[in-house]
Tab-separated table of C-alpha atoms in Angstrom:
chain	number	residue	atom	x	y	z
A	13	MET	CA	-6.273	19.602	5.372
A	14	ARG	CA	-2.943	21.302	4.648
A	15	PRO	CA	0.309	19.824	2.938
A	16	ASP	CA	2.713	17.979	5.045
A	17	PRO	CA	5.938	20.028	5.215
A	18	TYR	CA	8.101	17.036	6.165
A	19	LEU	CA	6.823	14.606	3.650
A	20	LYS	CA	8.921	15.491	0.986
A	21	TRP	CA	12.350	15.432	3.115
A	22	THR	CA	11.185	12.114	4.604
A	23	VAL	CA	10.507	10.413	1.295
A	24	THR	CA	13.935	11.955	-0.104
A	25	ALA	CA	15.781	10.685	2.738
A	26	MET	CA	14.430	7.091	2.418
A	27	VAL	CA	14.745	7.124	-1.510
A	28	LEU	CA	18.603	8.124	-0.699
A	29	ALA	CA	18.625	5.320	1.773
A	30	GLN	CA	18.104	2.875	-0.548
A	31	LEU	CA	20.398	4.073	-3.041
A	32	LEU	CA	22.852	3.652	-0.473
A	33	ALA	CA	21.875	0.222	0.161
A	34	CYS	CA	22.154	-0.521	-3.616
A	35	TRP	CA	25.800	0.456	-3.624
A	36	LEU	CA	26.215	-1.834	-0.307
A	37	ALA	CA	24.701	-4.741	-1.982
A	38	GLN	CA	26.929	-4.970	-4.581
A	39	GLY	CA	29.280	-7.218	-2.406
A	40	LEU	CA	26.582	-9.043	-0.630
A	41	ALA	CA	26.231	-12.940	-0.915
A	42	TRP	CA	22.874	-13.772	-2.328
A	43	ARG	CA	21.503	-15.129	1.160
A	44	TRP	CA	22.341	-11.880	2.468
A	45	LEU	CA	21.076	-9.905	-0.014
A	46	PHE	CA	17.783	-11.470	0.145
A	47	PHE	CA	18.000	-11.028	4.218
A	48	TRP	CA	18.334	-7.698	4.206
A	49	ALA	CA	15.940	-7.155	1.139
A	50	TYR	CA	13.308	-8.582	3.630
A	51	ALA	CA	14.448	-6.985	6.826
A	52	PHE	CA	15.385	-3.426	5.704
A	53	GLY	CA	14.683	-3.000	2.255
A	54	GLY	CA	11.099	-4.575	2.615
A	55	CYS	CA	10.159	-2.151	5.358
A	56	VAL	CA	11.588	0.888	3.496
A	57	ASN	CA	9.884	-0.056	-0.019
A	58	HIS	CA	6.750	-0.908	1.638
A	59	SER	CA	6.734	2.297	3.215
A	60	LEU	CA	7.574	4.133	0.248
A	61	THR	CA	4.562	2.881	-1.157
A	62	LEU	CA	2.448	4.223	1.669
A	63	ALA	CA	4.174	7.388	1.045
A	64	ILE	CA	2.824	7.455	-2.553
A	65	HIS	CA	-0.724	6.485	-1.251
A	66	ASP	CA	-0.437	10.048	0.824
A	67	ILE	CA	1.234	11.675	-1.982
A	68	SER	CA	-1.833	10.414	-3.998
A	69	HIS	CA	-4.037	12.660	-2.229
A	70	ASN	CA	-2.051	15.750	-2.813
A	71	THR	CA	-0.459	16.106	0.614
A	72	ALA	CA	3.292	16.755	-0.161
A	73	PHE	CA	2.611	20.015	-2.181
A	74	GLY	CA	-1.110	20.728	-1.611
A	75	THR	CA	-4.221	20.336	-3.946
A	76	GLY	CA	-3.079	23.323	-5.850
A	77	ARG	CA	-0.138	21.764	-7.226
A	78	PRO	CA	-1.457	18.469	-8.415
A	79	SER	CA	1.412	18.105	-11.265
A	80	ARG	CA	4.225	18.558	-8.526
A	81	ASN	CA	2.535	15.911	-6.310
A	82	ARG	CA	2.374	13.237	-9.232
A	83	TRP	CA	6.073	13.886	-10.285
A	84	PHE	CA	7.128	13.627	-6.573
A	85	ALA	CA	5.154	10.233	-6.303
A	86	ILE	CA	7.229	9.070	-9.485
A	87	PHE	CA	10.388	10.143	-7.492
A	88	ALA	CA	8.997	8.093	-4.395
A	89	ASN	CA	8.661	5.005	-6.760
A	90	LEU	CA	12.266	4.831	-7.885
A	91	PRO	CA	13.433	2.348	-5.238
A	92	VAL	CA	10.245	0.199	-5.544
A	93	GLY	CA	12.041	-1.091	-8.932
A	94	LEU	CA	8.478	-1.366	-11.028
A	95	PRO	CA	6.428	1.378	-11.922
A	96	TYR	CA	3.371	1.941	-9.537
A	97	ALA	CA	2.679	5.384	-8.406
A	98	ALA	CA	0.635	6.780	-11.569
A	99	SER	CA	-1.410	3.756	-11.901
A	100	PHE	CA	-2.104	3.798	-8.266
A	101	LYS	CA	-3.474	7.217	-8.022
A	102	LYS	CA	-5.530	6.388	-11.125
A	103	TYR	CA	-7.613	3.277	-9.368
A	104	HIS	CA	-7.182	4.570	-5.479
A	105	VAL	CA	-9.864	7.608	-6.140
A	106	ASP	CA	-12.126	4.555	-7.056
A	107	HIS	CA	-11.537	3.056	-3.804
A	108	HIS	CA	-12.315	6.210	-1.962
A	109	ARG	CA	-15.469	6.896	-4.029
A	110	TYR	CA	-16.864	3.443	-4.490
A	111	LEU	CA	-15.681	1.698	-1.577
A	112	GLY	CA	-16.449	-2.186	-1.788
A	113	GLY	CA	-18.121	-1.311	-5.532
A	114	ASP	CA	-18.550	-4.315	-7.607
A	115	GLY	CA	-16.093	-3.594	-10.515
A	116	LEU	CA	-15.062	-0.341	-9.479
A	117	ASP	CA	-12.899	-1.147	-6.121
A	118	VAL	CA	-10.038	-3.122	-6.980
A	119	ASP	CA	-9.012	-3.545	-3.719
A	120	VAL	CA	-11.715	-6.059	-3.311
A	121	PRO	CA	-10.486	-9.828	-4.120
A	122	THR	CA	-12.173	-11.418	-7.285
A	123	TYR	CA	-14.504	-14.302	-7.053
A	124	PHE	CA	-11.507	-16.506	-8.441
A	125	GLU	CA	-9.554	-15.352	-5.287
A	126	GLY	CA	-12.180	-16.130	-2.846
A	127	ARG	CA	-12.951	-19.641	-4.306
A	128	LEU	CA	-9.084	-20.658	-4.559
A	129	PHE	CA	-7.760	-19.435	-1.503
A	130	CYS	CA	-9.829	-20.830	1.315
A	131	THR	CA	-7.887	-23.055	3.346
A	132	PRO	CA	-4.839	-22.038	5.738
A	133	ALA	CA	-2.197	-22.725	3.409
A	134	ARG	CA	-3.538	-21.436	0.350
A	135	LYS	CA	-4.417	-18.093	2.396
A	136	LEU	CA	-0.753	-17.950	3.476
A	137	LEU	CA	0.153	-18.144	-0.225
A	138	TRP	CA	-2.083	-15.746	-0.894
A	139	LEU	CA	-0.803	-13.289	1.482
A	140	ALA	CA	2.593	-13.930	-0.055
A	141	LEU	CA	1.710	-13.184	-3.339
A	142	GLN	CA	-0.165	-10.098	-2.705
A	143	PRO	CA	2.158	-7.997	-4.910
A	144	PHE	CA	0.906	-10.087	-7.872
A	145	PHE	CA	-2.645	-10.003	-7.041
A	146	TYR	CA	-2.636	-5.972	-6.399
A	147	THR	CA	-1.134	-5.634	-9.885
A	148	LEU	CA	-3.299	-8.135	-12.126
A	149	ARG	CA	-6.661	-7.444	-10.334
A	150	PRO	CA	-7.040	-4.150	-11.729
A	151	LEU	CA	-6.354	-5.380	-15.479
A	152	CYS	CA	-9.193	-8.026	-14.766
A	153	VAL	CA	-11.884	-5.890	-12.657
A	154	HIS	CA	-11.522	-2.433	-14.066
A	155	PRO	CA	-9.211	-2.146	-16.857
A	156	LYS	CA	-8.702	1.615	-18.060
A	157	ALA	CA	-6.630	3.201	-20.777
A	158	MET	CA	-3.018	3.947	-20.002
A	159	THR	CA	-2.268	7.649	-19.347
A	160	ARG	CA	0.536	9.746	-20.093
A	161	MET	CA	1.546	10.043	-16.666
A	162	GLU	CA	1.747	6.005	-16.353
A	163	LEU	CA	4.082	6.437	-19.712
A	164	CYS	CA	6.218	8.625	-17.905
A	165	ASN	CA	6.290	6.639	-14.879
A	166	ALA	CA	7.134	3.489	-16.788
A	167	LEU	CA	10.256	5.448	-18.918
A	168	VAL	CA	11.528	7.289	-15.480
A	169	GLN	CA	11.876	3.921	-13.871
A	170	LEU	CA	13.125	2.011	-16.463
A	171	ALA	CA	15.766	4.792	-17.008
A	172	ALA	CA	16.510	4.442	-13.177
A	173	ASP	CA	16.828	0.619	-13.035
A	174	ALA	CA	19.011	0.697	-16.172
A	175	THR	CA	21.310	3.271	-14.325
A	176	ILE	CA	21.412	1.272	-11.289
A	177	TYR	CA	22.466	-1.559	-13.237
A	178	ALA	CA	24.936	0.002	-15.303
A	179	LEU	CA	26.757	1.411	-12.283
A	180	TRP	CA	26.536	-1.323	-9.754
A	181	GLY	CA	25.692	-4.629	-11.567
A	182	LEU	CA	22.801	-6.872	-11.365
A	183	LYS	CA	22.559	-7.362	-7.424
A	184	PRO	CA	21.463	-3.837	-6.580
A	185	VAL	CA	18.620	-4.242	-9.081
A	186	VAL	CA	17.691	-7.713	-7.381
A	187	TYR	CA	17.768	-6.179	-4.104
A	188	LEU	CA	15.057	-3.309	-5.059
A	189	LEU	CA	12.793	-5.817	-6.599
A	190	ALA	CA	13.028	-8.159	-3.774
A	191	SER	CA	12.605	-5.564	-1.152
A	192	SER	CA	9.271	-4.646	-2.871
A	193	LEU	CA	8.157	-8.150	-3.620
A	194	LEU	CA	9.238	-9.748	0.078
A	195	GLY	CA	7.965	-6.298	2.019
A	196	LEU	CA	4.460	-6.323	0.343
A	197	GLY	CA	4.179	-9.935	0.618
A	198	LEU	CA	4.242	-11.986	3.712
A	199	HIS	CA	5.621	-9.145	6.235
A	200	PRO	CA	4.573	-7.821	9.329
A	201	ILE	CA	3.913	-4.354	7.808
A	202	SER	CA	1.655	-6.075	5.039
A	203	GLY	CA	-0.652	-6.804	8.013
A	204	HIS	CA	-2.538	-3.547	6.865
A	205	PHE	CA	-3.754	-4.651	3.510
A	206	VAL	CA	-6.040	-7.207	5.781
A	207	ALA	CA	-6.613	-5.075	8.657
A	208	GLU	CA	-8.032	-2.090	6.655
A	209	HIS	CA	-11.347	-3.642	5.370
A	210	TYR	CA	-11.761	-7.226	5.967
A	211	MET	CA	-14.941	-7.995	8.094
A	212	PHE	CA	-13.418	-9.383	11.475
A	213	LEU	CA	-16.632	-8.513	13.010
A	214	LYS	CA	-19.805	-8.630	11.327
A	215	GLY	CA	-21.141	-5.388	9.928
A	216	HIS	CA	-17.809	-3.533	10.613
A	217	GLU	CA	-15.853	-3.158	7.223
A	218	THR	CA	-13.402	-0.509	7.997
A	219	TYR	CA	-10.829	-0.669	11.150
A	220	SER	CA	-7.903	1.439	12.573
A	221	TYR	CA	-4.839	0.249	14.344
A	222	TYR	CA	-3.119	2.802	16.637
A	223	GLY	CA	0.275	0.894	17.492
A	224	PRO	CA	3.977	1.406	16.962
A	225	LEU	CA	4.159	0.418	13.173
A	226	ASN	CA	2.291	3.561	12.331
A	227	TRP	CA	5.720	5.508	12.965
A	228	ILE	CA	7.105	3.717	9.781
A	229	THR	CA	3.975	3.609	7.681
A	230	PHE	CA	2.897	7.108	7.485
A	231	ASN	CA	0.072	6.144	10.193
A	232	VAL	CA	-1.563	4.015	7.563
A	233	GLY	CA	-3.203	2.547	10.628
A	234	TYR	CA	-5.618	5.543	11.178
A	235	HIS	CA	-7.771	4.055	8.513
A	236	MET	CA	-11.079	5.218	9.696
A	237	GLU	CA	-9.976	8.926	10.411
A	238	HIS	CA	-8.250	8.423	6.609
A	239	HIS	CA	-11.556	7.359	5.137
A	240	ASP	CA	-13.506	10.327	6.842
A	241	PHE	CA	-11.058	12.826	5.921
A	242	PRO	CA	-8.927	11.613	2.846
A	243	SER	CA	-7.403	15.256	2.205
A	244	ILE	CA	-5.841	15.428	5.842
A	245	PRO	CA	-2.139	14.336	5.385
A	246	SER	CA	-0.897	11.288	7.449
A	247	CYS	CA	0.682	13.196	9.773
A	248	ASN	CA	-2.389	14.902	11.122
A	249	LEU	CA	-4.297	11.914	11.415
A	250	PRO	CA	-3.749	11.144	14.930
A	251	LEU	CA	-4.815	14.577	15.632
A	252	VAL	CA	-8.260	13.897	14.077
A	253	ARG	CA	-8.678	10.997	16.790
A	254	LYS	CA	-7.525	13.348	19.647
A	255	ILE	CA	-9.944	16.030	18.475
A	256	ALA	CA	-12.976	13.816	18.116
A	257	PRO	CA	-12.373	10.696	20.260
A	258	GLU	CA	-16.142	10.188	20.616
A	259	TYR	CA	-16.181	9.313	16.951
A	260	TYR	CA	-13.585	6.669	17.176
A	261	ASP	CA	-12.407	5.249	20.318
A	262	HIS	CA	-15.573	3.172	20.759
A	263	LEU	CA	-15.308	1.628	17.174
A	264	PRO	CA	-13.562	-1.916	16.717
A	265	GLN	CA	-9.854	-1.770	16.318
A	266	HIS	CA	-6.636	-3.890	15.712
A	267	HIS	CA	-3.767	-3.935	18.008
A	268	SER	CA	-1.463	-6.023	16.013
A	269	TRP	CA	-0.911	-6.443	12.399
A	270	VAL	CA	0.891	-9.836	12.901
A	271	LYS	CA	-2.174	-10.926	14.893
A	272	VAL	CA	-4.322	-9.892	12.031
A	273	LEU	CA	-2.188	-11.964	9.404
A	274	TRP	CA	-2.509	-15.074	12.115
A	275	ASP	CA	-6.204	-14.829	12.492
A	276	PHE	CA	-6.830	-14.518	8.531
A	277	VAL	CA	-4.675	-17.494	8.096
A	278	PHE	CA	-6.237	-19.839	10.680
A	279	ASP	CA	-9.685	-18.319	11.395
A	280	ASP	CA	-12.177	-20.190	8.736
A	281	SER	CA	-14.583	-17.146	8.746
A	282	LEU	CA	-11.953	-15.300	7.245
A	283	GLY	CA	-10.586	-15.203	3.746
A	284	PRO	CA	-10.845	-13.151	0.549
A	285	PHE	CA	-14.435	-13.406	0.697
A	286	ALA	CA	-14.739	-11.663	4.136
A	287	ARG	CA	-15.346	-8.145	2.560
A	288	VAL	CA	-18.384	-5.675	2.062
A	289	LYS	CA	-18.991	-5.674	-1.682
A	290	ARG	CA	-21.499	-3.475	-3.241
A	291	VAL	CA	-23.513	-3.456	-6.532
A	292	CYS	CA	-22.698	-0.411	-8.278
A	293	LYS	CA	-24.685	0.686	-11.468
A	294	LEU	CA	-21.401	2.584	-12.620
A	295	ALA	CA	-19.668	-1.013	-12.641
A	296	ASP	CA	-22.170	-2.226	-15.335
A	297	ASN	CA	-22.392	0.868	-17.487
A	298	ARG	CA	-18.579	1.918	-17.339
A	299	LEU	CA	-19.450	5.340	-17.235
């Protein structure tokens, strides 16, 4: 449980790579802009959101420097195009503290989503629209007052977007936004959204994935290990499994996020309702 000494350098390199991509996007035809937004930018921006997830656990500078972690998360947010980091941290604490808690864990789909997106075509649409549901769901399920850090996040992001537009025009801004929307939607990496907590086997609500996509997603696939030890940085999660294989190797696990998406769409037993949901008094009392 110590900071990841390489996280800040990895994230900085990714942010700079997206700025270079913005410069290159100026001369691209629109069809190629969206192609590269999906194929390259989508991977980078999705990975940056997972870096923000890691940073939300204070793994960049340690628990003794929470302010540095929060501001660095806002820096990592810049290529995403929309303010995300501060709000994510505010709600992600509840996901760990009240996993599946009705009205508290906004990772759990709403009743409306479960009823509407229940056929293969509709579930496919739901996966494509994941960025919108993850943005709007907290406002409906568990609205919280805006914090000063969220306001700073929004202002910094707006200033960054305006600067990119002033320097290089509209296409780079569209490239960044398309990278986020496409990369967080119907994309192979997005399989982790479904793989982590949807009940593919009755009685098992959290699953790990140990495949190669962990290399570009800050080991988010090591999800059982992460929920057991949220303060361990993502770079050390494989070591947790190596130290204690008797606690993890026998558990159900996923081997392909693409297969997860396929099964989710075409298996009638799976859908937004395939989650463990708990009733919490805190959800009613809003304490």
